[in-house]
Each structure stands twice: as C-alpha cells, then as structure tokens.
Tab-separated table of C-alpha atoms in Angstrom:
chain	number	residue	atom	x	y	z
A	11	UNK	CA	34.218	25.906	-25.728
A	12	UNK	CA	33.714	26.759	-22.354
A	13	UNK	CA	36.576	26.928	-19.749
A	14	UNK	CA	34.127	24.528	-17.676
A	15	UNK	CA	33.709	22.158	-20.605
A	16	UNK	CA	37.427	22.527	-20.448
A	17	UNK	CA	37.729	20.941	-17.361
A	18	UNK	CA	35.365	17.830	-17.561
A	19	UNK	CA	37.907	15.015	-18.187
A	20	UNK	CA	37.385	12.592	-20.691
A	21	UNK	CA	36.342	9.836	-18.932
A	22	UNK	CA	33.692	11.813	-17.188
A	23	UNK	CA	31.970	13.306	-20.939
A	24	UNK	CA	32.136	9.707	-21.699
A	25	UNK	CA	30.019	8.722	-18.745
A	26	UNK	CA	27.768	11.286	-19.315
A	27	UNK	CA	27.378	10.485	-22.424
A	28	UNK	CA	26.505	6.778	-21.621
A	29	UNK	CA	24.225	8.143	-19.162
A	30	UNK	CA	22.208	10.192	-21.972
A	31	UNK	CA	22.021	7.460	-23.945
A	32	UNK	CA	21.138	4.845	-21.292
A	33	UNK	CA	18.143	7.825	-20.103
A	34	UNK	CA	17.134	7.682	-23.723
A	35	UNK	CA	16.990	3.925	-23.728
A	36	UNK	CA	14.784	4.003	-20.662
A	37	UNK	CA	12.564	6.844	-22.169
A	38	UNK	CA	11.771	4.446	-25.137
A	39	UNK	CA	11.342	1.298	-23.381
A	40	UNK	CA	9.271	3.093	-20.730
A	41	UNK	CA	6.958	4.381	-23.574
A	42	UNK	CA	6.683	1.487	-25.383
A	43	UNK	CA	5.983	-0.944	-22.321
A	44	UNK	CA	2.647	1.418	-21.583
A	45	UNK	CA	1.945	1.453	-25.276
A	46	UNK	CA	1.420	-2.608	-24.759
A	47	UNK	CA	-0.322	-1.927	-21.274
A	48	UNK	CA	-2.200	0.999	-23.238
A	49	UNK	CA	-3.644	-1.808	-25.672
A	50	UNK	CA	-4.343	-4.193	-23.171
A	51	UNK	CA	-6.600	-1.979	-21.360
A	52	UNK	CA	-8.150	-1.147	-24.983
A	53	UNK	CA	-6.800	2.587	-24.803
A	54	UNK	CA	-4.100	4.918	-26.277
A	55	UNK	CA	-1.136	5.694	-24.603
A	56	UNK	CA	-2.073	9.573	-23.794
A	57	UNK	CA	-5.701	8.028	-22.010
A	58	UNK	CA	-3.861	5.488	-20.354
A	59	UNK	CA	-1.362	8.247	-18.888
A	60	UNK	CA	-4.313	10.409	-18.319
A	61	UNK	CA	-5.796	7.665	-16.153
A	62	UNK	CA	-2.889	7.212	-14.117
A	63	UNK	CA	-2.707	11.225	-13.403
A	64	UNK	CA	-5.834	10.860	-12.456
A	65	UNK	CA	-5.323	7.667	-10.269
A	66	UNK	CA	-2.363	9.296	-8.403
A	67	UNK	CA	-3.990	12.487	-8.047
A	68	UNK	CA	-7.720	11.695	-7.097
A	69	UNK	CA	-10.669	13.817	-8.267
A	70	UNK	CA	-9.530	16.386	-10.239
A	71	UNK	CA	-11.421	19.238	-13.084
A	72	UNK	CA	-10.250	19.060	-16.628
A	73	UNK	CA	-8.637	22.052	-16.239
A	74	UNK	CA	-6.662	20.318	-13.752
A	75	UNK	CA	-5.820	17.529	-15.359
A	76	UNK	CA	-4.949	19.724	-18.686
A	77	UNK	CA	-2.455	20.967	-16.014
A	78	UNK	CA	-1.040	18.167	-15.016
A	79	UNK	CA	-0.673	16.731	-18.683
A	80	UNK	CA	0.577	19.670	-20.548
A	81	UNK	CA	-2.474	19.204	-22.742
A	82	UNK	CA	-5.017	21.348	-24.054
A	83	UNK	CA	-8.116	21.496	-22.335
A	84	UNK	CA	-9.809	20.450	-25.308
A	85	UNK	CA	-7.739	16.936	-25.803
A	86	UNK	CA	-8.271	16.682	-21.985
A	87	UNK	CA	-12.482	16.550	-22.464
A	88	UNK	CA	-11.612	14.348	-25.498
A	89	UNK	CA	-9.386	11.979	-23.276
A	90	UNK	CA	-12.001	12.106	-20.265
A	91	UNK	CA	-15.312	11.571	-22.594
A	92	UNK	CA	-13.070	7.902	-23.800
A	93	UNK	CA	-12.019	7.156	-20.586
A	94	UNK	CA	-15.647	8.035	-19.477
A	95	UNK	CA	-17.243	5.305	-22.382
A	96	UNK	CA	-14.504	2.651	-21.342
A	97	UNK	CA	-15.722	2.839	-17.773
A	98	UNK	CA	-12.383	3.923	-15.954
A	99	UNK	CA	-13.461	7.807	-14.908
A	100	UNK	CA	-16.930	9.072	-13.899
A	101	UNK	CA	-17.594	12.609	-13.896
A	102	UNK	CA	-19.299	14.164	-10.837
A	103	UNK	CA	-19.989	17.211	-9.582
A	104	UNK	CA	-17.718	19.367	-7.476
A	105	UNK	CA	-18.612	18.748	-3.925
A	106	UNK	CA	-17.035	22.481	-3.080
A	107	UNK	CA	-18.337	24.099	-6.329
A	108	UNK	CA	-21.615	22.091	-7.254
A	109	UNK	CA	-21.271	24.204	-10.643
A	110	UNK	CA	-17.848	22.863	-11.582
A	111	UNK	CA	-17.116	18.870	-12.618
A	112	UNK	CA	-14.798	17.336	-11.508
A	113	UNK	CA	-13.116	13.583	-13.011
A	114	UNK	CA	-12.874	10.467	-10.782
A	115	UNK	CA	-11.247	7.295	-11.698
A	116	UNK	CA	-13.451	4.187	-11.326
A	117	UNK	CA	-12.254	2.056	-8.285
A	118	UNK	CA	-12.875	-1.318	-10.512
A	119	UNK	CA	-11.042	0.018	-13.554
A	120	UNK	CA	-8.073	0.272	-10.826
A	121	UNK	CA	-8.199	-2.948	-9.614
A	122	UNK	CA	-8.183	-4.201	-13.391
A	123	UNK	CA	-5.374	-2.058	-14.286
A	124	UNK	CA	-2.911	-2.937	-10.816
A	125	UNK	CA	-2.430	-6.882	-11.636
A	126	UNK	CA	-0.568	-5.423	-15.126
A	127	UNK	CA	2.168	-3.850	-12.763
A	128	UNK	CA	2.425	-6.288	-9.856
A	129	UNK	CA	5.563	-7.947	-12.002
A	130	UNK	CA	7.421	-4.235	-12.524
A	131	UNK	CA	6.847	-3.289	-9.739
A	132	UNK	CA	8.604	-6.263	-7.777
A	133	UNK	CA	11.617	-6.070	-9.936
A	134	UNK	CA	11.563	-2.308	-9.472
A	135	UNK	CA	11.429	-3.107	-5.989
A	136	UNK	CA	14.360	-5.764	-5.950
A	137	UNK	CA	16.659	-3.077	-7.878
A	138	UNK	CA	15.812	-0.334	-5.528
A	139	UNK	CA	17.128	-2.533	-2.391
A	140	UNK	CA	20.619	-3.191	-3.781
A	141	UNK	CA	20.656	0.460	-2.698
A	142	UNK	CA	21.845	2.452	0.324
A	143	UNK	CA	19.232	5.097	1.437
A	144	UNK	CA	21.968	7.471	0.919
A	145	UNK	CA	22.574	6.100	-2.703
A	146	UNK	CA	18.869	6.350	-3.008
A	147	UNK	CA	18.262	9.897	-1.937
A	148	UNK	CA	20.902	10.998	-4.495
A	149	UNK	CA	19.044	8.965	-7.509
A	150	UNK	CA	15.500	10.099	-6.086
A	151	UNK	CA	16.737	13.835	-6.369
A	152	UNK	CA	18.467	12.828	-9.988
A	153	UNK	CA	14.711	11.371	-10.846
A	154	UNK	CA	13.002	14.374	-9.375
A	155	UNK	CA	15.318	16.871	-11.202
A	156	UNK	CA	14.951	15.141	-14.744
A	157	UNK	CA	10.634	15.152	-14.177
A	158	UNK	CA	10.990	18.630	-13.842
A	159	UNK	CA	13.729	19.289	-16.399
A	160	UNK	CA	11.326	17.525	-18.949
A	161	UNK	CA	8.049	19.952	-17.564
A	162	UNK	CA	9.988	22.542	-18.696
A	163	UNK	CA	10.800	21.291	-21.561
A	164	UNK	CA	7.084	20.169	-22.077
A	165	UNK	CA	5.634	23.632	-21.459
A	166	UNK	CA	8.649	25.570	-23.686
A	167	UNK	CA	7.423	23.447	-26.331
A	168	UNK	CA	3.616	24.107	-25.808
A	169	UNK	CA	4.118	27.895	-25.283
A	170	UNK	CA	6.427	27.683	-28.822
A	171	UNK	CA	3.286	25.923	-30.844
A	172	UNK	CA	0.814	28.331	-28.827
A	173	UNK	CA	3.081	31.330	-30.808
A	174	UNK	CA	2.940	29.589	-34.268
A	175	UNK	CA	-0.848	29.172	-33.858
C-alpha cells in the first residue's frame, strides 16, 4: 500500500466507497431512464444520445459527431441515415464548405422530444436549489471532472480495440 492510502482514515474510504457505488447507481439508472425515452421516441439508446449531441451542439459533420461520441465514423453515418428516416436530423450542405455535409437536428423532432424531460428537469431543478452556489461550483467541477475522467476512459478503450483490430 501506499503511504497516502495509509493516511485516508477509515471513515473517509468508506465514504468514498459509498460515493462509487452511489455514481454507479446513477450511471445505471441514468442509462436505463434514456433506454425508456430511447423507445418512446422509437430509437436506440446510441441514436437517441446521438440526437442529443447533436441538439446541444447544432450543425455538425459526421466526423464531428464521431468526435463527440467516441464512435466510428462508420456507426456515426449508420446512426445519422436512422435518425435521418425517423425525421429528427436532415443533412445539408456545409454553408462554409458546399462540398462537405453537415447534420442538423429537425426543430419539430425537438419539440417532440422536450415534453419527455419537462418532469426531470424540474426535480433536477428543485435538488439543485437546496444548494449554495459555492456548494454548487464544487459539485459542477466534481461533474465536469468525472465527464472527462470517463472521455478518457472512452478513448483508452477505443484506441485498445483499434490495436486488437
């Protein structure tokens, strides 16, 4: 062991290990709740996501959105081409690079999607103010430190199977 494992008192490895577990319990339940979102819309859970990438981030290239995902570019034109028949994305052309398409999500397959969060996001919303902003600027870096831990996880893991291939 290390002398700075040493040091962590027991009551503190024990709160870190309920906070492991509790992340893990939020992972799952987070999954699962777009999984039922996923079907209502009539999609799979990695289109769905897709969709909301490409919600948050506006008109983007598959390459771009392959980016953002971690996918490959070829489940990306897969994703796109269902999202395309389902009527949520159009593709268009680039209006900087008229040789380059880009993806844009439908404004009416928004406003069918939004009602499906309006409950979340209130609760969300009532949990967040029981907060301090200082309280919340320490969970909002916690948050923004755990996206990017699991990125890097995410792209280890792509760049392992790109090495078995």
């Amino acid at each position: 062991m290390s002398k700075e494992k040493d040091r962590v008192s027991p009551e503190l490895a024990s709160l870190q290990q309920e906070m492991v577990r509790e992340l893990r319990q939020n992972s799952t339940r987070a999954v699962m709740f777009h999984q039922l979102i996923s079907e209502r819309l009539g999609l799979n859970a990695t289109d769905h996501k897709c969709l909301d990438y490409l919600n948050q981030a506006g008109p983007v290239t598959a390459g771009q959105l392959a980016q953002l995902t971690g996918l490959t570019t070829g489940a990306v034109t897969s994703v796109i081409d269902r999202l395309e028949q389902a009527g949520y994305v159009i593709r268009d052309k680039d209006p900087n690079d008229r040789r380059r398409v880009v993806v844009k999500p439908v404004p009416e397959g928004s406003a069918s999607i939004s009602p499906l969060f309006q409950s979340i996001m209130q609760s969300t919303l009532e949990i967040v103010s029981q907060y301090t902003e200082q309280e919340l600027q320490l969970i909002l870096n916690f948050i923004r430190q755990c996206n990017e831990m699991t990125l890097t996880e995410m792209n280890k893991m792509k760049n392992e199977n790109d090495r078995m291939s």
